[in-house]
mmCIF file with all atom_site columns, C-alpha atoms in Angstrom:
data_model
loop_
_atom_site.group_PDB
_atom_site.id
_atom_site.type_symbol
_atom_site.label_atom_id
_atom_site.label_alt_id
_atom_site.label_comp_id
_atom_site.label_asym_id
_atom_site.label_entity_id
_atom_site.label_seq_id
_atom_site.pdbx_PDB_ins_code
_atom_site.Cartn_x
_atom_site.Cartn_y
_atom_site.Cartn_z
_atom_site.occupancy
_atom_site.B_iso_or_equiv
_atom_site.pdbx_formal_charge
_atom_site.auth_seq_id
_atom_site.auth_comp_id
_atom_site.auth_asym_id
_atom_site.auth_atom_id
_atom_site.pdbx_PDB_model_num
ATOM 1   C CA . ASP Z 1 1   ? -6.366  5.882  9.212   1.00 68.00 ? 1   ASP Z CA 1
ATOM 2   C CA . ALA Z 1 2   ? -7.333  9.372  11.638  1.00 81.00 ? 2   ALA Z CA 1
ATOM 3   C CA . GLY Z 1 3   ? -10.829 9.712  9.579   1.00 94.00 ? 3   GLY Z CA 1
ATOM 4   C CA . VAL Z 1 4   ? -12.489 12.333 8.483   1.00 98.00 ? 4   VAL Z CA 1
ATOM 5   C CA . ILE Z 1 5   ? -11.144 15.847 9.993   1.00 98.00 ? 5   ILE Z CA 1
ATOM 6   C CA . GLN Z 1 6   ? -12.652 19.452 9.316   1.00 98.00 ? 6   GLN Z CA 1
ATOM 7   C CA . SER Z 1 7   ? -11.282 22.579 10.010  1.00 97.00 ? 7   SER Z CA 1
ATOM 8   C CA . PRO Z 1 8   ? -12.746 24.432 12.028  1.00 98.00 ? 8   PRO Z CA 1
ATOM 9   C CA . ARG Z 1 9   ? -14.838 23.154 14.537  1.00 97.00 ? 9   ARG Z CA 1
ATOM 10  C CA . HIS Z 1 10  ? -16.607 26.591 15.623  1.00 98.00 ? 10  HIS Z CA 1
ATOM 11  C CA . GLU Z 1 11  ? -16.609 29.188 12.940  1.00 98.00 ? 11  GLU Z CA 1
ATOM 12  C CA . VAL Z 1 12  ? -18.815 32.749 14.124  1.00 98.00 ? 12  VAL Z CA 1
ATOM 13  C CA . THR Z 1 13  ? -19.117 35.509 11.272  1.00 97.00 ? 13  THR Z CA 1
ATOM 14  C CA . GLU Z 1 14  ? -20.605 38.541 10.633  1.00 97.00 ? 14  GLU Z CA 1
ATOM 15  C CA . MET Z 1 15  ? -23.374 38.460 8.067   1.00 97.00 ? 15  MET Z CA 1
ATOM 16  C CA . GLY Z 1 16  ? -21.194 39.822 5.303   1.00 97.00 ? 16  GLY Z CA 1
ATOM 17  C CA . GLN Z 1 17  ? -18.160 37.758 5.500   1.00 98.00 ? 17  GLN Z CA 1
ATOM 18  C CA . GLU Z 1 18  ? -16.581 34.278 3.700   1.00 98.00 ? 18  GLU Z CA 1
ATOM 19  C CA . VAL Z 1 19  ? -16.805 31.178 5.638   1.00 98.00 ? 19  VAL Z CA 1
ATOM 20  C CA . THR Z 1 20  ? -14.198 28.853 3.538   1.00 98.00 ? 20  THR Z CA 1
ATOM 21  C CA . LEU Z 1 21  ? -14.635 25.145 5.868   1.00 98.00 ? 21  LEU Z CA 1
ATOM 22  C CA . ARG Z 1 22  ? -12.026 22.753 5.484   1.00 98.00 ? 22  ARG Z CA 1
ATOM 23  C CA . CYS Z 1 23  ? -12.277 18.813 4.828   1.00 98.00 ? 23  CYS Z CA 1
ATOM 24  C CA . LYS Z 1 24  ? -9.739  16.068 4.495   1.00 98.00 ? 24  LYS Z CA 1
ATOM 25  C CA . PRO Z 1 25  ? -11.134 12.737 3.308   1.00 98.00 ? 25  PRO Z CA 1
ATOM 26  C CA . ILE Z 1 26  ? -9.772  9.581  4.418   1.00 96.00 ? 26  ILE Z CA 1
ATOM 27  C CA . SER Z 1 27  ? -7.324  8.515  2.070   1.00 95.00 ? 27  SER Z CA 1
ATOM 28  C CA . GLY Z 1 28  ? -7.796  6.176  -0.364  1.00 93.00 ? 28  GLY Z CA 1
ATOM 29  C CA . HIS Z 1 29  ? -12.006 7.110  -0.706  1.00 94.00 ? 29  HIS Z CA 1
ATOM 30  C CA . ASP Z 1 30  ? -13.127 8.366  -4.051  1.00 94.00 ? 30  ASP Z CA 1
ATOM 31  C CA . TYR Z 1 31  ? -16.206 9.886  -3.300  1.00 94.00 ? 31  TYR Z CA 1
ATOM 32  C CA . LEU Z 1 32  ? -16.128 13.217 -1.138  1.00 96.00 ? 32  LEU Z CA 1
ATOM 33  C CA . PHE Z 1 33  ? -19.697 14.779 0.151   1.00 96.00 ? 33  PHE Z CA 1
ATOM 34  C CA . TRP Z 1 34  ? -20.644 17.667 2.190   1.00 98.00 ? 34  TRP Z CA 1
ATOM 35  C CA . TYR Z 1 35  ? -23.849 17.762 4.628   1.00 97.00 ? 35  TYR Z CA 1
ATOM 36  C CA . ARG Z 1 36  ? -26.026 20.695 6.178   1.00 98.00 ? 36  ARG Z CA 1
ATOM 37  C CA . GLN Z 1 37  ? -27.988 19.775 8.794   1.00 98.00 ? 37  GLN Z CA 1
ATOM 38  C CA . THR Z 1 38  ? -30.324 22.677 10.728  1.00 97.00 ? 38  THR Z CA 1
ATOM 39  C CA . MET Z 1 39  ? -33.079 21.301 12.939  1.00 94.00 ? 39  MET Z CA 1
ATOM 40  C CA . MET Z 1 40  ? -35.700 22.310 11.028  1.00 94.00 ? 40  MET Z CA 1
ATOM 41  C CA . ARG Z 1 41  ? -34.625 20.801 7.563   1.00 93.00 ? 41  ARG Z CA 1
ATOM 42  C CA . GLY Z 1 42  ? -32.069 17.564 8.307   1.00 95.00 ? 42  GLY Z CA 1
ATOM 43  C CA . LEU Z 1 43  ? -29.082 16.261 6.898   1.00 96.00 ? 43  LEU Z CA 1
ATOM 44  C CA . GLU Z 1 44  ? -29.274 18.029 3.813   1.00 94.00 ? 44  GLU Z CA 1
ATOM 45  C CA . LEU Z 1 45  ? -26.617 16.659 0.805   1.00 94.00 ? 45  LEU Z CA 1
ATOM 46  C CA . LEU Z 1 46  ? -25.022 19.553 -0.816  1.00 96.00 ? 46  LEU Z CA 1
ATOM 47  C CA . ILE Z 1 47  ? -22.689 17.977 -3.569  1.00 96.00 ? 47  ILE Z CA 1
ATOM 48  C CA . TYR Z 1 48  ? -20.557 15.097 -3.850  1.00 95.00 ? 48  TYR Z CA 1
ATOM 49  C CA . PHE Z 1 49  ? -17.629 14.399 -5.430  1.00 96.00 ? 49  PHE Z CA 1
ATOM 50  C CA . ASN Z 1 50  ? -16.052 11.009 -7.689  1.00 95.00 ? 50  ASN Z CA 1
ATOM 51  C CA . ASN Z 1 51  ? -12.505 11.083 -8.008  1.00 95.00 ? 51  ASN Z CA 1
ATOM 52  C CA . ASN Z 1 52  ? -12.067 14.898 -7.323  1.00 96.00 ? 52  ASN Z CA 1
ATOM 53  C CA . VAL Z 1 53  ? -14.881 15.866 -10.022 1.00 97.00 ? 53  VAL Z CA 1
ATOM 54  C CA . PRO Z 1 54  ? -17.889 17.420 -9.059  1.00 96.00 ? 54  PRO Z CA 1
ATOM 55  C CA . ILE Z 1 55  ? -21.386 14.740 -9.817  1.00 94.00 ? 55  ILE Z CA 1
ATOM 56  C CA . ASP Z 1 56  ? -24.558 16.273 -8.585  1.00 92.00 ? 56  ASP Z CA 1
ATOM 57  C CA . ASP Z 1 57  ? -25.209 19.984 -7.002  1.00 94.00 ? 57  ASP Z CA 1
ATOM 58  C CA . SER Z 1 58  ? -27.989 19.948 -6.950  1.00 92.00 ? 58  SER Z CA 1
ATOM 59  C CA . GLY Z 1 59  ? -28.083 20.945 -3.152  1.00 93.00 ? 59  GLY Z CA 1
ATOM 60  C CA . MET Z 1 60  ? -26.095 24.245 -3.543  1.00 95.00 ? 60  MET Z CA 1
ATOM 61  C CA . PRO Z 1 61  ? -28.960 26.206 -1.919  1.00 88.00 ? 61  PRO Z CA 1
ATOM 62  C CA . GLU Z 1 62  ? -28.035 29.593 -3.949  1.00 85.00 ? 62  GLU Z CA 1
ATOM 63  C CA . ASP Z 1 63  ? -24.485 30.918 -5.850  1.00 91.00 ? 63  ASP Z CA 1
ATOM 64  C CA . ARG Z 1 64  ? -23.753 32.507 -2.252  1.00 96.00 ? 64  ARG Z CA 1
ATOM 65  C CA . PHE Z 1 65  ? -22.837 28.759 -1.879  1.00 97.00 ? 65  PHE Z CA 1
ATOM 66  C CA . SER Z 1 66  ? -19.648 26.475 -4.218  1.00 97.00 ? 66  SER Z CA 1
ATOM 67  C CA . ALA Z 1 67  ? -17.528 23.559 -3.484  1.00 98.00 ? 67  ALA Z CA 1
ATOM 68  C CA . LYS Z 1 68  ? -13.769 22.810 -4.665  1.00 98.00 ? 68  LYS Z CA 1
ATOM 69  C CA . MET Z 1 69  ? -11.980 19.381 -4.259  1.00 98.00 ? 69  MET Z CA 1
ATOM 70  C CA . PRO Z 1 70  ? -8.189  20.426 -6.225  1.00 97.00 ? 70  PRO Z CA 1
ATOM 71  C CA . ASN Z 1 71  ? -7.080  16.798 -5.064  1.00 96.00 ? 71  ASN Z CA 1
ATOM 72  C CA . ALA Z 1 72  ? -7.730  13.718 -3.536  1.00 95.00 ? 72  ALA Z CA 1
ATOM 73  C CA . SER Z 1 73  ? -7.111  14.959 0.013   1.00 96.00 ? 73  SER Z CA 1
ATOM 74  C CA . PHE Z 1 74  ? -8.770  18.037 0.310   1.00 97.00 ? 74  PHE Z CA 1
ATOM 75  C CA . SER Z 1 75  ? -11.749 19.906 -0.115  1.00 98.00 ? 75  SER Z CA 1
ATOM 76  C CA . THR Z 1 76  ? -13.428 23.628 0.819   1.00 98.00 ? 76  THR Z CA 1
ATOM 77  C CA . LEU Z 1 77  ? -17.215 24.319 1.002   1.00 98.00 ? 77  LEU Z CA 1
ATOM 78  C CA . LYS Z 1 78  ? -17.049 28.290 1.161   1.00 98.00 ? 78  LYS Z CA 1
ATOM 79  C CA . ILE Z 1 79  ? -20.037 30.433 1.473   1.00 97.00 ? 79  ILE Z CA 1
ATOM 80  C CA . GLN Z 1 80  ? -19.977 34.241 -0.062  1.00 97.00 ? 80  GLN Z CA 1
ATOM 81  C CA . PRO Z 1 81  ? -21.537 36.321 1.464   1.00 97.00 ? 81  PRO Z CA 1
ATOM 82  C CA . SER Z 1 82  ? -22.844 34.591 4.424   1.00 97.00 ? 82  SER Z CA 1
ATOM 83  C CA . GLU Z 1 83  ? -25.959 35.174 5.901   1.00 97.00 ? 83  GLU Z CA 1
ATOM 84  C CA . PRO Z 1 84  ? -27.718 34.348 9.309   1.00 97.00 ? 84  PRO Z CA 1
ATOM 85  C CA . ARG Z 1 85  ? -29.252 31.713 7.560   1.00 96.00 ? 85  ARG Z CA 1
ATOM 86  C CA . ASP Z 1 86  ? -26.626 29.907 7.279   1.00 97.00 ? 86  ASP Z CA 1
ATOM 87  C CA . SER Z 1 87  ? -25.976 29.054 10.531  1.00 98.00 ? 87  SER Z CA 1
ATOM 88  C CA . ALA Z 1 88  ? -26.108 25.463 11.392  1.00 98.00 ? 88  ALA Z CA 1
ATOM 89  C CA . VAL Z 1 89  ? -23.569 22.245 11.545  1.00 98.00 ? 89  VAL Z CA 1
ATOM 90  C CA . TYR Z 1 90  ? -21.742 21.536 7.394   1.00 98.00 ? 90  TYR Z CA 1
ATOM 91  C CA . PHE Z 1 91  ? -20.489 17.859 8.116   1.00 98.00 ? 91  PHE Z CA 1
ATOM 92  C CA . CYS Z 1 92  ? -17.938 15.923 5.222   1.00 98.00 ? 92  CYS Z CA 1
ATOM 93  C CA . ALA Z 1 93  ? -17.989 11.912 4.363   1.00 97.00 ? 93  ALA Z CA 1
ATOM 94  C CA . SER Z 1 94  ? -16.079 10.476 2.212   1.00 96.00 ? 94  SER Z CA 1
ATOM 95  C CA . SER Z 1 95  ? -16.947 6.508  1.467   1.00 94.00 ? 95  SER Z CA 1
ATOM 96  C CA . SER Z 1 96  ? -15.414 4.427  -1.801  1.00 90.00 ? 96  SER Z CA 1
ATOM 97  C CA . SER Z 1 97  ? -16.782 2.650  -4.676  1.00 78.00 ? 97  SER Z CA 1
ATOM 98  C CA . VAL Z 1 98  ? -15.223 -0.130 -2.791  1.00 69.00 ? 98  VAL Z CA 1
ATOM 99  C CA . ASN Z 1 99  ? -17.026 0.076  0.614   1.00 68.00 ? 99  ASN Z CA 1
ATOM 100 C CA . TYR Z 1 100 ? -20.386 2.684  0.261   1.00 78.00 ? 100 TYR Z CA 1
ATOM 101 C CA . GLY Z 1 101 ? -20.112 3.132  4.017   1.00 88.00 ? 101 GLY Z CA 1
ATOM 102 C CA . TYR Z 1 102 ? -20.570 6.585  4.759   1.00 93.00 ? 102 TYR Z CA 1
ATOM 103 C CA . THR Z 1 103 ? -17.694 8.062  7.230   1.00 95.00 ? 103 THR Z CA 1
ATOM 104 C CA . PHE Z 1 104 ? -18.429 11.353 8.938   1.00 97.00 ? 104 PHE Z CA 1
ATOM 105 C CA . GLY Z 1 105 ? -16.084 13.949 9.399   1.00 98.00 ? 105 GLY Z CA 1
ATOM 106 C CA . SER Z 1 106 ? -16.471 16.448 13.228  1.00 97.00 ? 106 SER Z CA 1
ATOM 107 C CA . GLY Z 1 107 ? -18.427 18.712 11.056  1.00 98.00 ? 107 GLY Z CA 1
ATOM 108 C CA . THR Z 1 108 ? -18.147 22.218 11.432  1.00 98.00 ? 108 THR Z CA 1
ATOM 109 C CA . ARG Z 1 109 ? -21.338 24.387 13.366  1.00 98.00 ? 109 ARG Z CA 1
ATOM 110 C CA . LEU Z 1 110 ? -21.289 27.564 12.231  1.00 98.00 ? 110 LEU Z CA 1
ATOM 111 C CA . THR Z 1 111 ? -22.277 30.460 13.419  1.00 98.00 ? 111 THR Z CA 1
ATOM 112 C CA . VAL Z 1 112 ? -23.918 34.196 11.131  1.00 98.00 ? 112 VAL Z CA 1
ATOM 113 C CA . VAL Z 1 113 ? -24.464 36.807 13.030  1.00 97.00 ? 113 VAL Z CA 1
ATOM 114 C CA . GLY L 2 1   ? -37.812 12.038 -5.240  1.00 84.00 ? 1   GLY L CA 1
ATOM 115 C CA . ILE L 2 2   ? -37.346 9.193  -2.917  1.00 89.00 ? 2   ILE L CA 1
ATOM 116 C CA . GLN L 2 3   ? -38.966 9.637  0.521   1.00 93.00 ? 3   GLN L CA 1
ATOM 117 C CA . VAL L 2 4   ? -37.488 8.033  3.908   1.00 96.00 ? 4   VAL L CA 1
ATOM 118 C CA . GLU L 2 5   ? -39.804 7.848  6.430   1.00 97.00 ? 5   GLU L CA 1
ATOM 119 C CA . GLN L 2 6   ? -38.623 6.597  10.154  1.00 98.00 ? 6   GLN L CA 1
ATOM 120 C CA . SER L 2 7   ? -41.002 5.276  12.875  1.00 98.00 ? 7   SER L CA 1
ATOM 121 C CA . PRO L 2 8   ? -41.326 6.188  16.245  1.00 98.00 ? 8   PRO L CA 1
ATOM 122 C CA . PRO L 2 9   ? -39.689 9.103  15.662  1.00 98.00 ? 9   PRO L CA 1
ATOM 123 C CA . ASP L 2 10  ? -39.159 9.374  19.810  1.00 98.00 ? 10  ASP L CA 1
ATOM 124 C CA . LEU L 2 11  ? -38.078 6.341  21.788  1.00 97.00 ? 11  LEU L CA 1
ATOM 125 C CA . ILE L 2 12  ? -38.062 6.121  25.682  1.00 98.00 ? 12  ILE L CA 1
ATOM 126 C CA . LEU L 2 13  ? -36.825 3.222  27.026  1.00 96.00 ? 13  LEU L CA 1
ATOM 127 C CA . GLN L 2 14  ? -35.336 1.679  30.231  1.00 97.00 ? 14  GLN L CA 1
ATOM 128 C CA . GLU L 2 15  ? -31.491 0.351  30.585  1.00 98.00 ? 15  GLU L CA 1
ATOM 129 C CA . GLY L 2 16  ? -31.828 -2.370 29.185  1.00 98.00 ? 16  GLY L CA 1
ATOM 130 C CA . ALA L 2 17  ? -34.683 -3.221 27.225  1.00 98.00 ? 17  ALA L CA 1
ATOM 131 C CA . ASN L 2 18  ? -35.378 -4.002 23.954  1.00 97.00 ? 18  ASN L CA 1
ATOM 132 C CA . SER L 2 19  ? -36.401 -2.352 20.707  1.00 97.00 ? 19  SER L CA 1
ATOM 133 C CA . THR L 2 20  ? -36.981 -1.544 17.088  1.00 98.00 ? 20  THR L CA 1
ATOM 134 C CA . LEU L 2 21  ? -36.500 1.362  14.932  1.00 98.00 ? 21  LEU L CA 1
ATOM 135 C CA . ARG L 2 22  ? -38.446 0.930  11.282  1.00 98.00 ? 22  ARG L CA 1
ATOM 136 C CA . CYS L 2 23  ? -37.322 2.874  7.526   1.00 98.00 ? 23  CYS L CA 1
ATOM 137 C CA . ASN L 2 24  ? -39.573 2.603  4.938   1.00 98.00 ? 24  ASN L CA 1
ATOM 138 C CA . PHE L 2 25  ? -38.539 4.476  1.772   1.00 96.00 ? 25  PHE L CA 1
ATOM 139 C CA . SER L 2 26  ? -41.010 5.606  -1.639  1.00 94.00 ? 26  SER L CA 1
ATOM 140 C CA . ASP L 2 27  ? -38.185 3.495  -4.019  1.00 92.00 ? 27  ASP L CA 1
ATOM 141 C CA . SER L 2 28  ? -36.077 1.254  -5.718  1.00 91.00 ? 28  SER L CA 1
ATOM 142 C CA . VAL L 2 29  ? -33.215 1.499  -3.583  1.00 90.00 ? 29  VAL L CA 1
ATOM 143 C CA . ASN L 2 30  ? -29.057 0.615  -4.480  1.00 87.00 ? 30  ASN L CA 1
ATOM 144 C CA . ASN L 2 31  ? -27.295 2.233  -0.733  1.00 90.00 ? 31  ASN L CA 1
ATOM 145 C CA . LEU L 2 32  ? -29.388 1.819  2.667   1.00 95.00 ? 32  LEU L CA 1
ATOM 146 C CA . GLN L 2 33  ? -26.898 3.127  5.902   1.00 96.00 ? 33  GLN L CA 1
ATOM 147 C CA . TRP L 2 34  ? -28.550 3.120  9.126   1.00 98.00 ? 34  TRP L CA 1
ATOM 148 C CA . PHE L 2 35  ? -26.063 5.409  11.408  1.00 98.00 ? 35  PHE L CA 1
ATOM 149 C CA . HIS L 2 36  ? -26.219 7.068  15.108  1.00 98.00 ? 36  HIS L CA 1
ATOM 150 C CA . GLN L 2 37  ? -25.271 10.324 15.850  1.00 98.00 ? 37  GLN L CA 1
ATOM 151 C CA . ASN L 2 38  ? -24.478 10.968 19.451  1.00 96.00 ? 38  ASN L CA 1
ATOM 152 C CA . PRO L 2 39  ? -25.434 13.786 21.933  1.00 93.00 ? 39  PRO L CA 1
ATOM 153 C CA . TRP L 2 40  ? -22.087 15.272 20.752  1.00 94.00 ? 40  TRP L CA 1
ATOM 154 C CA . GLY L 2 41  ? -23.420 15.549 17.296  1.00 95.00 ? 41  GLY L CA 1
ATOM 155 C CA . GLN L 2 42  ? -21.153 12.478 15.872  1.00 96.00 ? 42  GLN L CA 1
ATOM 156 C CA . LEU L 2 43  ? -22.485 10.591 13.353  1.00 97.00 ? 43  LEU L CA 1
ATOM 157 C CA . ILE L 2 44  ? -21.317 6.896  13.658  1.00 96.00 ? 44  ILE L CA 1
ATOM 158 C CA . ASN L 2 45  ? -22.147 4.505  10.853  1.00 96.00 ? 45  ASN L CA 1
ATOM 159 C CA . LEU L 2 46  ? -23.424 1.375  11.897  1.00 97.00 ? 46  LEU L CA 1
ATOM 160 C CA . PHE L 2 47  ? -24.500 -0.886 8.727   1.00 96.00 ? 47  PHE L CA 1
ATOM 161 C CA . TYR L 2 48  ? -24.194 -0.609 5.097   1.00 94.00 ? 48  TYR L CA 1
ATOM 162 C CA . ILE L 2 49  ? -27.031 -3.166 4.103   1.00 95.00 ? 49  ILE L CA 1
ATOM 163 C CA . PRO L 2 50  ? -28.844 -2.829 1.255   1.00 92.00 ? 50  PRO L CA 1
ATOM 164 C CA . SER L 2 51  ? -30.209 -6.199 1.396   1.00 94.00 ? 51  SER L CA 1
ATOM 165 C CA . GLY L 2 52  ? -29.942 -8.947 3.896   1.00 96.00 ? 52  GLY L CA 1
ATOM 166 C CA . THR L 2 53  ? -29.190 -9.000 7.422   1.00 98.00 ? 53  THR L CA 1
ATOM 167 C CA . LYS L 2 54  ? -25.874 -8.670 9.404   1.00 97.00 ? 54  LYS L CA 1
ATOM 168 C CA . GLN L 2 55  ? -25.284 -8.530 13.254  1.00 97.00 ? 55  GLN L CA 1
ATOM 169 C CA . ASN L 2 56  ? -22.720 -5.815 15.022  1.00 96.00 ? 56  ASN L CA 1
ATOM 170 C CA . GLY L 2 57  ? -22.920 -6.926 18.701  1.00 97.00 ? 57  GLY L CA 1
ATOM 171 C CA . ARG L 2 58  ? -26.071 -6.041 20.796  1.00 98.00 ? 58  ARG L CA 1
ATOM 172 C CA . LEU L 2 59  ? -27.194 -4.293 17.516  1.00 98.00 ? 59  LEU L CA 1
ATOM 173 C CA . SER L 2 60  ? -28.363 -6.666 13.971  1.00 98.00 ? 60  SER L CA 1
ATOM 174 C CA . ALA L 2 61  ? -30.113 -4.873 10.636  1.00 98.00 ? 61  ALA L CA 1
ATOM 175 C CA . THR L 2 62  ? -32.805 -5.790 8.265   1.00 98.00 ? 62  THR L CA 1
ATOM 176 C CA . THR L 2 63  ? -33.326 -4.644 5.141   1.00 97.00 ? 63  THR L CA 1
ATOM 177 C CA . VAL L 2 64  ? -36.487 -6.493 2.542   1.00 97.00 ? 64  VAL L CA 1
ATOM 178 C CA . ALA L 2 65  ? -36.078 -4.632 -0.126  1.00 93.00 ? 65  ALA L CA 1
ATOM 179 C CA . THR L 2 66  ? -38.575 -6.002 -2.393  1.00 94.00 ? 66  THR L CA 1
ATOM 180 C CA . GLU L 2 67  ? -41.443 -4.206 0.327   1.00 96.00 ? 67  GLU L CA 1
ATOM 181 C CA . ARG L 2 68  ? -39.504 -1.426 0.370   1.00 97.00 ? 68  ARG L CA 1
ATOM 182 C CA . TYR L 2 69  ? -38.079 -1.228 4.308   1.00 98.00 ? 69  TYR L CA 1
ATOM 183 C CA . SER L 2 70  ? -35.071 -1.824 7.080   1.00 98.00 ? 70  SER L CA 1
ATOM 184 C CA . LEU L 2 71  ? -35.330 -2.369 10.715  1.00 98.00 ? 71  LEU L CA 1
ATOM 185 C CA . LEU L 2 72  ? -32.730 -1.292 13.398  1.00 98.00 ? 72  LEU L CA 1
ATOM 186 C CA . TYR L 2 73  ? -32.708 -3.857 16.438  1.00 98.00 ? 73  TYR L CA 1
ATOM 187 C CA . ILE L 2 74  ? -31.123 -2.432 19.528  1.00 98.00 ? 74  ILE L CA 1
ATOM 188 C CA . SER L 2 75  ? -31.195 -5.542 21.958  1.00 97.00 ? 75  SER L CA 1
ATOM 189 C CA . SER L 2 76  ? -30.222 -4.970 25.746  1.00 98.00 ? 76  SER L CA 1
ATOM 190 C CA . SER L 2 77  ? -30.189 -1.166 25.740  1.00 97.00 ? 77  SER L CA 1
ATOM 191 C CA . GLN L 2 78  ? -27.270 0.654  27.282  1.00 97.00 ? 78  GLN L CA 1
ATOM 192 C CA . THR L 2 79  ? -27.315 4.682  27.769  1.00 97.00 ? 79  THR L CA 1
ATOM 193 C CA . THR L 2 80  ? -24.510 4.999  25.983  1.00 96.00 ? 80  THR L CA 1
ATOM 194 C CA . ASP L 2 81  ? -27.285 3.892  22.986  1.00 97.00 ? 81  ASP L CA 1
ATOM 195 C CA . SER L 2 82  ? -28.564 7.136  23.335  1.00 97.00 ? 82  SER L CA 1
ATOM 196 C CA . GLY L 2 83  ? -28.877 9.971  20.604  1.00 98.00 ? 83  GLY L CA 1
ATOM 197 C CA . VAL L 2 84  ? -30.644 9.927  16.849  1.00 98.00 ? 84  VAL L CA 1
ATOM 198 C CA . TYR L 2 85  ? -31.173 7.127  14.717  1.00 98.00 ? 85  TYR L CA 1
ATOM 199 C CA . PHE L 2 86  ? -30.535 8.099  11.261  1.00 98.00 ? 86  PHE L CA 1
ATOM 200 C CA . CYS L 2 87  ? -31.387 5.890  7.459   1.00 97.00 ? 87  CYS L CA 1
ATOM 201 C CA . ALA L 2 88  ? -29.496 7.397  4.307   1.00 96.00 ? 88  ALA L CA 1
ATOM 202 C CA . VAL L 2 89  ? -30.993 5.764  1.224   1.00 95.00 ? 89  VAL L CA 1
ATOM 203 C CA . SER L 2 90  ? -29.629 6.290  -2.921  1.00 91.00 ? 90  SER L CA 1
ATOM 204 C CA . ALA L 2 91  ? -31.714 5.141  -5.680  1.00 84.00 ? 91  ALA L CA 1
ATOM 205 C CA . GLY L 2 92  ? -29.102 5.184  -8.131  1.00 76.00 ? 92  GLY L CA 1
ATOM 206 C CA . GLY L 2 93  ? -25.274 6.107  -7.516  1.00 73.00 ? 93  GLY L CA 1
ATOM 207 C CA . PHE L 2 94  ? -23.947 7.696  -4.793  1.00 79.00 ? 94  PHE L CA 1
ATOM 208 C CA . LYS L 2 95  ? -27.008 11.456 -4.104  1.00 84.00 ? 95  LYS L CA 1
ATOM 209 C CA . THR L 2 96  ? -27.828 10.055 -0.763  1.00 89.00 ? 96  THR L CA 1
ATOM 210 C CA . ILE L 2 97  ? -30.424 10.745 1.465   1.00 92.00 ? 97  ILE L CA 1
ATOM 211 C CA . PHE L 2 98  ? -32.129 10.777 5.172   1.00 95.00 ? 98  PHE L CA 1
ATOM 212 C CA . GLY L 2 99  ? -34.996 9.943  7.153   1.00 96.00 ? 99  GLY L CA 1
ATOM 213 C CA . ALA L 2 100 ? -36.034 12.702 9.819   1.00 97.00 ? 100 ALA L CA 1
ATOM 214 C CA . GLY L 2 101 ? -34.440 10.393 12.164  1.00 97.00 ? 101 GLY L CA 1
ATOM 215 C CA . THR L 2 102 ? -35.751 8.026  15.812  1.00 98.00 ? 102 THR L CA 1
ATOM 216 C CA . ARG L 2 103 ? -34.632 9.972  18.850  1.00 98.00 ? 103 ARG L CA 1
ATOM 217 C CA . LEU L 2 104 ? -33.697 7.268  21.275  1.00 98.00 ? 104 LEU L CA 1
ATOM 218 C CA . PHE L 2 105 ? -33.671 8.424  25.416  1.00 97.00 ? 105 PHE L CA 1
ATOM 219 C CA . VAL L 2 106 ? -32.298 5.296  26.951  1.00 97.00 ? 106 VAL L CA 1
ATOM 220 C CA . LYS L 2 107 ? -32.745 5.730  31.334  1.00 97.00 ? 107 LYS L CA 1
ATOM 221 C CA . ALA L 2 108 ? -30.512 4.150  34.022  1.00 95.00 ? 108 ALA L CA 1
#
């Protein structure tokens, strides 16, 4: 398995633009997580899905953030409109209910200018 | 919510030395993991260890759930062990909370 795949690896965008981050989990994993990492706040859980259904989105900072998982092999995290304070590394991870250990993707480094 | 405290926050070792990293948590957990974030930012799962002891090469981990702590042991440290070590816990379900990490630097 190629692991958890995220795209793009880097994204630089202007304030006000829409940003879409993508994630392909490991095949067979039924849990998918979106995390954000910043120096000030560390690793924060934004949202997680089980069998494509959002279970807990209490970490999503505000309405500008949305996440979807239309099928078991794809998820998106969208920010619209983006702001400079959204600059961070966004990680996707997947796990299974059989073996709980997380596998993280390589992350997307987002810079909003 | 559950609180996770890691110590020490920073650690500098000479190559070949041993070390122990600690993770304290404020409530009962059903899921505890240790991760290593290398200098390139990649997060690698080291252990899933809600209780008991596990070993993988030079690394081992012990979780005493009743006393709400976990320890990560690194023996014969190497420069490639440098990075940040995170403890992550969940008190129910899969909502996993990360500690602030221990930043390790191993000198050659």
